Amino acid sequence: MDFVGSHILSVDQFARGDIDRLFAVADALEPFARRDRITRVLQGAILSNMFFEPSTRTRVSFGCAFNRLGGDVRETTEVKASALAKGESLHDTARVLSGYSDVIVMRHPQEGSVAEFASASRVPVINAGDGANEHPSQALLDLYTVRQEIRAQGRGMDGLRIAVVGDLKFGRAVHSLLKLLALFERISVNLVSPPGLEAPPDVVSVLADAGHDIGVHHDLGEGIHHVDILYVTRTQEERFASPEEADRYRGLFRVNEAIYTEHCEPNTVIMHPLPRDSRAQAQELDEDLNANPNLAIFRQTDNGVVVRMALFAMVLDVVDQVQDHARPVTWYTAKRTPAARHL
Ligand code: ASP
């Protein structure tokens, strides 16, 4: 695909070569994400960061990514703080905002809403999550992390064994990640969920059509056996008809150090798109795993910035200019350990 000027709405847009190119740019931007160097290549550019659903990581890391490239960020974080609350259509909001900014990042609770918004926008729009549908930038940073972790073990992506655990029905991060994994060779995927929260058939068929090995499990221990990556997700309570319905699933699959040690291999990497639900009734990824060196969740969050920088650099066509606008950092920067184990 041609990234320049494109909307990034779904991982369906990417071929494997596109991912390779994006990750090569991300690798080159690591010193800037790490604050060893700074660049002002996007000086004068404006990002509209529109989040109509709760977000910490995605919103802040998109903003930081743009700032790290030298651009400015304008944020709207609630429907009630925008004219959507006065009945304005996505079309009109898109026409207006695209007159104010150079690129727009948007999260919205309705599936397909970001694509609808993008069709009226005069500038590129990046989907930061549309309902239970997709979360492309999360999947890209997850894949970047998988690649980094697996590389550190001296292996490549092809032949990867992964278990995805939890709410696979509503988890948009999982939907996008599974579709991206289908681009690789000989992937073995265990889909581990409570009955009723299985992955949507259209997502599973992307993997099946590409000839990958798929196992469906309703038993946690069985499902996470012999995998390279254990990817745990949260019950997406906001997508259920009522909180009581979500409660029926909460806490059914809890991964902790004892379960990990019993079922996983010594170097199985533990991932989660976050937030992990750490309330007593959930504890899907127990805090007793915090000292486990294979817990990659904060390496994932660190990678969110550099992967989103790469997306901006490619969409706004400044990849070749980054170094021209670069210089060493001038302020004290803390050493980034231990989250950045492999950097
Ligand atoms: N932060 C991710 C998302 O927005 C995962 C989650 O919320 O569970 O989809």
Short mmCIF file of C-alpha atoms and ligand atoms in Angstrom, two decimals:
data_model
loop_
_atom_site.label_atom_id
_atom_site.label_comp_id
_atom_site.label_asym_id
_atom_site.label_seq_id
_atom_site.Cartn_x
_atom_site.Cartn_y
_atom_site.Cartn_z
CA MET A 1 0.00 0.00 0.00
CA ASP A 2 1.00 3.62 -0.32
CA PHE A 3 1.04 5.05 3.19
CA VAL A 4 1.40 8.65 2.05
CA GLY A 5 -1.86 10.51 2.58
CA SER A 6 -3.77 7.30 3.36
CA HIS A 7 -6.36 6.70 6.04
CA ILE A 8 -5.35 3.85 8.36
CA LEU A 9 -8.68 2.22 9.16
CA SER A 10 -8.15 -1.53 9.20
CA VAL A 11 -5.28 -4.01 9.21
CA ASP A 12 -6.89 -5.44 6.06
CA GLN A 13 -5.02 -2.66 4.25
CA PHE A 14 -1.60 -4.18 4.95
CA ALA A 15 0.43 -6.76 3.11
CA ARG A 16 3.43 -8.33 4.80
CA GLY A 17 5.82 -6.05 2.91
CA ASP A 18 3.97 -2.99 4.26
CA ILE A 19 4.47 -4.24 7.79
CA ASP A 20 8.18 -4.80 7.11
CA ARG A 21 8.53 -1.24 5.78
CA LEU A 22 6.65 0.25 8.72
CA PHE A 23 8.74 -1.67 11.23
CA ALA A 24 11.98 -0.64 9.50
CA VAL A 25 10.90 2.99 9.94
CA ALA A 26 9.99 2.29 13.58
CA ASP A 27 13.44 0.76 14.15
CA ALA A 28 15.05 3.89 12.70
CA LEU A 29 12.93 6.10 14.96
CA GLU A 30 13.85 4.24 18.16
CA PRO A 31 16.52 6.81 19.19
CA PHE A 32 13.87 9.54 18.96
CA ALA A 33 11.27 7.57 20.90
CA ARG A 34 13.98 6.77 23.49
CA ARG A 35 14.88 10.47 23.76
CA ASP A 36 18.51 9.96 22.77
CA ARG A 37 17.85 12.37 19.91
CA ILE A 38 15.11 14.83 19.04
CA THR A 39 13.66 15.83 15.70
CA ARG A 40 11.36 18.69 14.68
CA VAL A 41 10.41 17.24 11.31
CA LEU A 42 6.68 17.81 11.90
CA GLN A 43 7.12 21.34 13.27
CA GLY A 44 4.01 23.33 12.31
CA ALA A 45 1.82 20.26 11.79
CA ILE A 46 -1.30 19.71 13.89
CA LEU A 47 -2.83 16.43 15.02
CA SER A 48 -6.48 16.37 16.11
CA ASN A 49 -6.69 13.58 18.66
CA MET A 50 -10.41 12.77 18.99
CA PHE A 51 -11.29 10.22 21.64
CA PHE A 52 -14.99 9.56 22.13
CA GLU A 53 -14.34 6.56 24.38
CA PRO A 54 -12.06 6.16 27.42
CA SER A 55 -8.36 5.82 26.65
CA THR A 56 -5.05 6.32 28.41
CA ARG A 57 -2.32 4.60 26.40
CA THR A 58 -3.63 5.03 22.87
CA ARG A 59 -4.56 8.69 23.31
CA VAL A 60 -1.41 9.74 25.14
CA SER A 61 0.98 7.70 23.02
CA PHE A 62 -0.48 9.02 19.76
CA GLY A 63 -0.07 12.53 21.19
CA CYS A 64 3.47 11.86 22.39
CA ALA A 65 4.39 10.27 19.08
CA PHE A 66 3.29 13.40 17.23
CA ASN A 67 5.06 15.68 19.72
CA ARG A 68 8.25 13.62 19.46
CA LEU A 69 8.25 14.36 15.73
CA GLY A 70 7.87 18.06 16.49
CA GLY A 71 4.12 18.47 15.82
CA ASP A 72 1.37 19.97 17.96
CA VAL A 73 -1.65 18.11 19.34
CA ARG A 74 -5.24 19.28 19.90
CA GLU A 75 -7.44 16.95 21.88
CA THR A 76 -11.13 16.31 22.37
CA THR A 77 -11.89 13.54 24.79
CA GLU A 78 -15.63 13.29 25.20
CA VAL A 79 -18.72 13.35 23.04
CA LYS A 80 -20.31 15.76 25.50
CA ALA A 81 -17.42 18.19 25.03
CA SER A 82 -17.86 18.20 21.24
CA ALA A 83 -20.61 19.32 18.86
CA LEU A 84 -21.55 15.65 18.35
CA ALA A 85 -23.52 16.17 21.57
CA LYS A 86 -25.54 18.85 19.74
CA GLY A 87 -26.49 16.42 17.00
CA GLU A 88 -23.69 17.21 14.57
CA SER A 89 -23.01 14.35 12.14
CA LEU A 90 -19.66 12.61 11.81
CA HIS A 91 -19.59 13.96 8.27
CA ASP A 92 -19.82 17.60 9.37
CA THR A 93 -17.37 17.15 12.24
CA ALA A 94 -14.91 15.59 9.81
CA ARG A 95 -15.27 18.42 7.29
CA VAL A 96 -14.62 20.96 10.04
CA LEU A 97 -11.71 19.27 11.82
CA SER A 98 -9.91 18.38 8.63
CA GLY A 99 -9.79 22.10 7.90
CA TYR A 100 -7.95 22.66 11.18
CA SER A 101 -5.47 19.81 11.20
CA ASP A 102 -3.00 17.81 9.11
CA VAL A 103 -3.98 14.40 10.43
CA ILE A 104 -6.75 13.09 12.69
CA VAL A 105 -6.71 10.18 15.13
CA MET A 106 -10.14 9.03 16.20
CA ARG A 107 -11.70 6.55 18.61
CA HIS A 108 -15.46 6.06 18.67
CA PRO A 109 -17.78 3.43 20.19
CA GLN A 110 -19.57 2.57 16.94
CA GLU A 111 -18.18 0.01 14.53
CA GLY A 112 -17.50 1.62 11.16
CA SER A 113 -17.73 5.16 12.56
CA VAL A 114 -14.09 6.03 11.92
CA ALA A 115 -14.39 4.91 8.30
CA GLU A 116 -17.54 7.04 7.93
CA PHE A 117 -15.70 10.00 9.45
CA ALA A 118 -12.69 9.40 7.17
CA SER A 119 -14.84 9.43 4.06
CA ALA A 120 -15.67 13.07 4.75
CA SER A 121 -12.21 14.11 5.96
CA ARG A 122 -9.84 16.11 3.81
CA VAL A 123 -6.80 14.83 5.74
CA PRO A 124 -5.64 11.30 6.71
CA VAL A 125 -7.56 9.65 9.55
CA ILE A 126 -6.15 6.90 11.77
CA ASN A 127 -8.53 4.52 13.51
CA ALA A 128 -7.74 4.37 17.23
CA GLY A 129 -10.54 1.85 17.87
CA ASP A 130 -14.08 1.70 16.48
CA GLY A 131 -16.32 -0.24 18.82
CA ALA A 132 -15.61 -3.96 18.87
CA ASN A 133 -14.36 -3.85 15.30
CA GLU A 134 -10.67 -2.96 14.92
CA HIS A 135 -7.71 -1.32 16.61
CA PRO A 136 -5.02 -1.30 13.91
CA SER A 137 -2.30 0.67 15.70
CA GLN A 138 -2.59 -1.59 18.77
CA ALA A 139 -2.17 -4.65 16.57
CA LEU A 140 0.87 -3.08 14.90
CA LEU A 141 2.55 -2.31 18.21
CA ASP A 142 1.68 -5.80 19.45
CA LEU A 143 3.19 -7.37 16.38
CA TYR A 144 6.27 -5.14 16.68
CA THR A 145 6.62 -6.34 20.27
CA VAL A 146 6.17 -10.00 19.32
CA ARG A 147 8.85 -9.61 16.66
CA GLN A 148 11.21 -7.93 19.13
CA GLU A 149 10.65 -10.52 21.87
CA ILE A 150 10.95 -13.48 19.52
CA ARG A 151 14.06 -12.00 17.91
CA ALA A 152 15.64 -11.67 21.34
CA GLN A 153 15.19 -15.44 21.57
CA GLY A 154 16.98 -15.82 18.22
CA ARG A 155 13.87 -16.71 16.21
CA GLY A 156 11.64 -15.22 13.51
CA MET A 157 7.91 -14.71 13.23
CA ASP A 158 7.13 -17.62 10.92
CA GLY A 159 6.12 -20.73 12.84
CA LEU A 160 4.98 -18.66 15.84
CA ARG A 161 2.75 -20.35 18.43
CA ILE A 162 0.39 -17.98 20.19
CA ALA A 163 -2.53 -18.30 22.61
CA VAL A 164 -5.04 -15.44 22.82
CA VAL A 165 -7.09 -15.58 25.98
CA GLY A 166 -10.26 -13.92 27.24
CA ASP A 167 -12.97 -11.90 25.55
CA LEU A 168 -12.28 -12.73 21.92
CA LYS A 169 -15.77 -11.73 20.84
CA PHE A 170 -15.60 -8.03 21.64
CA GLY A 171 -11.81 -7.49 21.90
CA ARG A 172 -10.97 -5.29 18.92
CA ALA A 173 -7.23 -5.45 19.65
CA VAL A 174 -7.38 -9.23 19.26
CA HIS A 175 -9.43 -8.99 16.06
CA SER A 176 -6.82 -6.78 14.44
CA LEU A 177 -3.87 -8.79 15.77
CA LEU A 178 -5.25 -12.13 14.55
CA LYS A 179 -5.79 -10.71 11.08
CA LEU A 180 -2.24 -9.35 10.99
CA LEU A 181 -0.78 -12.68 12.13
CA ALA A 182 -2.46 -14.31 9.14
CA LEU A 183 0.11 -12.51 6.95
CA PHE A 184 2.92 -14.70 8.30
CA GLU A 185 3.74 -18.37 7.66
CA ARG A 186 2.75 -21.45 9.71
CA ILE A 187 1.17 -19.61 12.62
CA SER A 188 -0.42 -21.76 15.27
CA VAL A 189 -3.16 -19.95 17.20
CA ASN A 190 -5.02 -21.15 20.27
CA LEU A 191 -8.24 -19.21 20.74
CA VAL A 192 -9.00 -19.52 24.45
CA SER A 193 -12.25 -18.00 25.69
CA PRO A 194 -15.24 -18.78 27.85
CA PRO A 195 -18.14 -20.28 25.87
CA GLY A 196 -20.04 -17.35 24.39
CA LEU A 197 -17.01 -15.09 23.94
CA GLU A 198 -15.39 -16.85 20.98
CA ALA A 199 -13.69 -14.87 18.21
CA PRO A 200 -16.03 -13.75 15.39
CA PRO A 201 -16.16 -16.17 12.43
CA ASP A 202 -14.98 -13.54 9.93
CA VAL A 203 -11.79 -13.01 11.96
CA VAL A 204 -11.14 -16.74 12.36
CA SER A 205 -11.70 -17.33 8.66
CA VAL A 206 -8.90 -14.89 7.77
CA LEU A 207 -6.50 -17.21 9.60
CA ALA A 208 -8.14 -20.39 8.32
CA ASP A 209 -8.15 -19.21 4.71
CA ALA A 210 -4.42 -18.53 4.98
CA GLY A 211 -3.90 -22.15 6.09
CA HIS A 212 -2.88 -21.51 9.70
CA ASP A 213 -3.38 -23.98 12.50
CA ILE A 214 -6.29 -22.92 14.75
CA GLY A 215 -7.32 -24.50 18.04
CA VAL A 216 -10.46 -23.44 19.93
CA HIS A 217 -10.30 -23.95 23.70
CA HIS A 218 -12.57 -23.29 26.63
CA ASP A 219 -10.06 -24.57 29.18
CA LEU A 220 -7.31 -22.13 30.17
CA GLY A 221 -4.56 -24.61 31.03
CA GLU A 222 -5.10 -26.64 27.89
CA GLY A 223 -5.18 -23.55 25.70
CA ILE A 224 -1.97 -21.94 26.91
CA HIS A 225 0.18 -25.05 26.74
CA HIS A 226 3.34 -24.90 24.55
CA VAL A 227 3.07 -21.40 23.17
CA ASP A 228 5.67 -18.71 22.45
CA ILE A 229 3.25 -15.87 23.18
CA LEU A 230 0.49 -15.77 25.77
CA TYR A 231 -1.75 -12.81 24.90
CA VAL A 232 -4.38 -12.10 27.57
CA THR A 233 -7.29 -9.69 27.16
CA ARG A 234 -9.88 -7.93 29.28
CA THR A 235 -13.61 -8.66 29.40
CA GLN A 236 -14.88 -5.71 27.34
CA GLU A 237 -17.56 -4.75 29.84
CA GLU A 238 -18.58 -1.65 27.88
CA ARG A 239 -19.77 -3.83 24.98
CA PHE A 240 -22.18 -6.00 27.03
CA ALA A 241 -25.88 -5.29 27.31
CA SER A 242 -25.53 -4.83 31.09
CA PRO A 243 -22.77 -4.89 33.74
CA GLU A 244 -24.37 -8.05 35.17
CA GLU A 245 -23.88 -9.84 31.90
CA ALA A 246 -20.18 -8.89 31.82
CA ASP A 247 -19.89 -10.08 35.44
CA ARG A 248 -20.78 -13.60 34.32
CA TYR A 249 -17.46 -13.77 32.46
CA ARG A 250 -15.23 -11.67 34.68
CA GLY A 251 -12.49 -13.61 36.43
CA LEU A 252 -13.17 -16.91 34.63
CA PHE A 253 -9.64 -16.98 33.20
CA ARG A 254 -7.01 -15.71 35.59
CA VAL A 255 -3.38 -16.06 34.63
CA ASN A 256 -0.99 -15.94 37.55
CA GLU A 257 2.57 -17.07 38.26
CA ALA A 258 1.48 -20.58 39.36
CA ILE A 259 -0.64 -21.19 36.26
CA TYR A 260 2.07 -19.73 34.04
CA THR A 261 4.74 -21.96 35.57
CA GLU A 262 2.55 -25.04 35.33
CA HIS A 263 1.46 -24.64 31.71
CA CYS A 264 3.87 -22.36 29.85
CA GLU A 265 7.43 -22.73 28.68
CA PRO A 266 10.21 -20.93 30.57
CA ASN A 267 10.47 -18.20 27.92
CA THR A 268 6.78 -17.84 26.94
CA VAL A 269 6.22 -14.09 26.52
CA ILE A 270 3.21 -12.64 28.36
CA MET A 271 1.35 -9.83 26.63
CA HIS A 272 -1.86 -7.82 27.15
CA PRO A 273 -3.12 -4.76 25.26
CA LEU A 274 -3.97 -3.16 28.63
CA PRO A 275 -5.68 -1.99 30.69
CA ARG A 276 -5.59 -5.24 32.65
CA ASP A 277 -8.53 -5.45 35.02
CA SER A 278 -6.84 -5.73 38.41
CA ARG A 279 -10.03 -5.56 40.49
CA ALA A 280 -10.43 -8.47 42.90
CA GLN A 281 -13.23 -10.07 40.87
CA ALA A 282 -11.19 -10.02 37.64
CA GLN A 283 -7.40 -10.25 37.98
CA GLU A 284 -7.02 -11.56 34.48
CA LEU A 285 -3.25 -11.01 34.65
CA ASP A 286 -2.21 -11.24 38.27
CA GLU A 287 0.21 -8.74 39.73
CA ASP A 288 2.31 -11.65 41.03
CA LEU A 289 3.61 -11.82 37.44
CA ASN A 290 5.06 -8.31 37.69
CA ALA A 291 8.58 -9.55 38.44
CA ASN A 292 8.49 -12.16 35.69
CA PRO A 293 11.02 -11.05 33.01
CA ASN A 294 8.75 -12.51 30.32
CA LEU A 295 6.00 -10.05 31.17
CA ALA A 296 6.21 -7.75 28.13
CA ILE A 297 3.20 -5.50 28.83
CA PHE A 298 5.22 -2.37 29.51
CA ARG A 299 7.54 -3.04 26.60
CA GLN A 300 4.33 -3.12 24.53
CA THR A 301 3.29 0.29 25.86
CA ASP A 302 6.75 1.73 25.18
CA ASN A 303 6.54 0.39 21.65
CA GLY A 304 3.21 2.17 21.17
CA VAL A 305 5.02 5.48 20.80
CA VAL A 306 7.60 4.40 18.24
CA VAL A 307 5.12 2.46 16.09
CA ARG A 308 2.74 5.43 16.07
CA MET A 309 5.66 7.75 15.19
CA ALA A 310 6.37 5.46 12.24
CA LEU A 311 2.73 5.65 11.13
CA PHE A 312 2.75 9.45 11.23
CA ALA A 313 6.12 9.65 9.47
CA MET A 314 4.90 7.41 6.65
CA VAL A 315 1.42 8.87 6.26
CA LEU A 316 2.78 12.44 6.28
CA ASP A 317 5.76 11.47 4.08
CA VAL A 318 8.63 12.72 6.23
CA VAL A 319 10.58 9.48 6.70
CA ASP A 320 13.52 10.72 4.61
CA GLN A 321 13.62 14.09 6.37
CA VAL A 322 13.69 12.96 10.00
CA GLN A 323 17.49 12.98 10.25
CA ASP A 324 17.78 16.46 8.66
CA HIS A 325 15.82 17.87 11.57
CA ALA A 326 17.56 15.90 14.28
CA ARG A 327 19.95 16.75 17.10
CA PRO A 328 21.04 15.17 20.37
CA VAL A 329 18.74 15.57 23.32
CA THR A 330 19.69 18.45 25.64
CA TRP A 331 17.97 17.49 28.89
CA TYR A 332 18.50 14.78 31.47
CA THR A 333 16.85 11.53 30.34
CA ALA A 334 16.38 8.63 32.72
CA LYS A 335 17.71 5.25 31.63
CA ARG A 336 14.70 3.29 30.44
CA THR A 337 14.96 0.00 32.31
CA PRO A 338 13.62 -2.54 32.95
CA ALA A 339 10.62 -2.03 30.66
CA ALA A 340 12.90 -1.55 27.66
CA ARG A 341 14.68 -4.88 28.14
CA HIS A 342 15.54 -5.37 24.49
CA LEU A 343 16.14 -1.82 23.35
N1 ASP B 1 -7.00 -0.68 25.10
C1 ASP B 1 -7.52 -1.71 24.22
C2 ASP B 1 -8.69 -1.16 23.41
O1 ASP B 1 -8.97 0.02 23.46
C3 ASP B 1 -7.88 -2.97 24.95
C4 ASP B 1 -8.95 -2.85 26.00
O2 ASP B 1 -9.50 -1.78 26.23
O3 ASP B 1 -9.23 -3.90 26.62
O4 ASP B 1 -9.31 -1.91 22.72
#
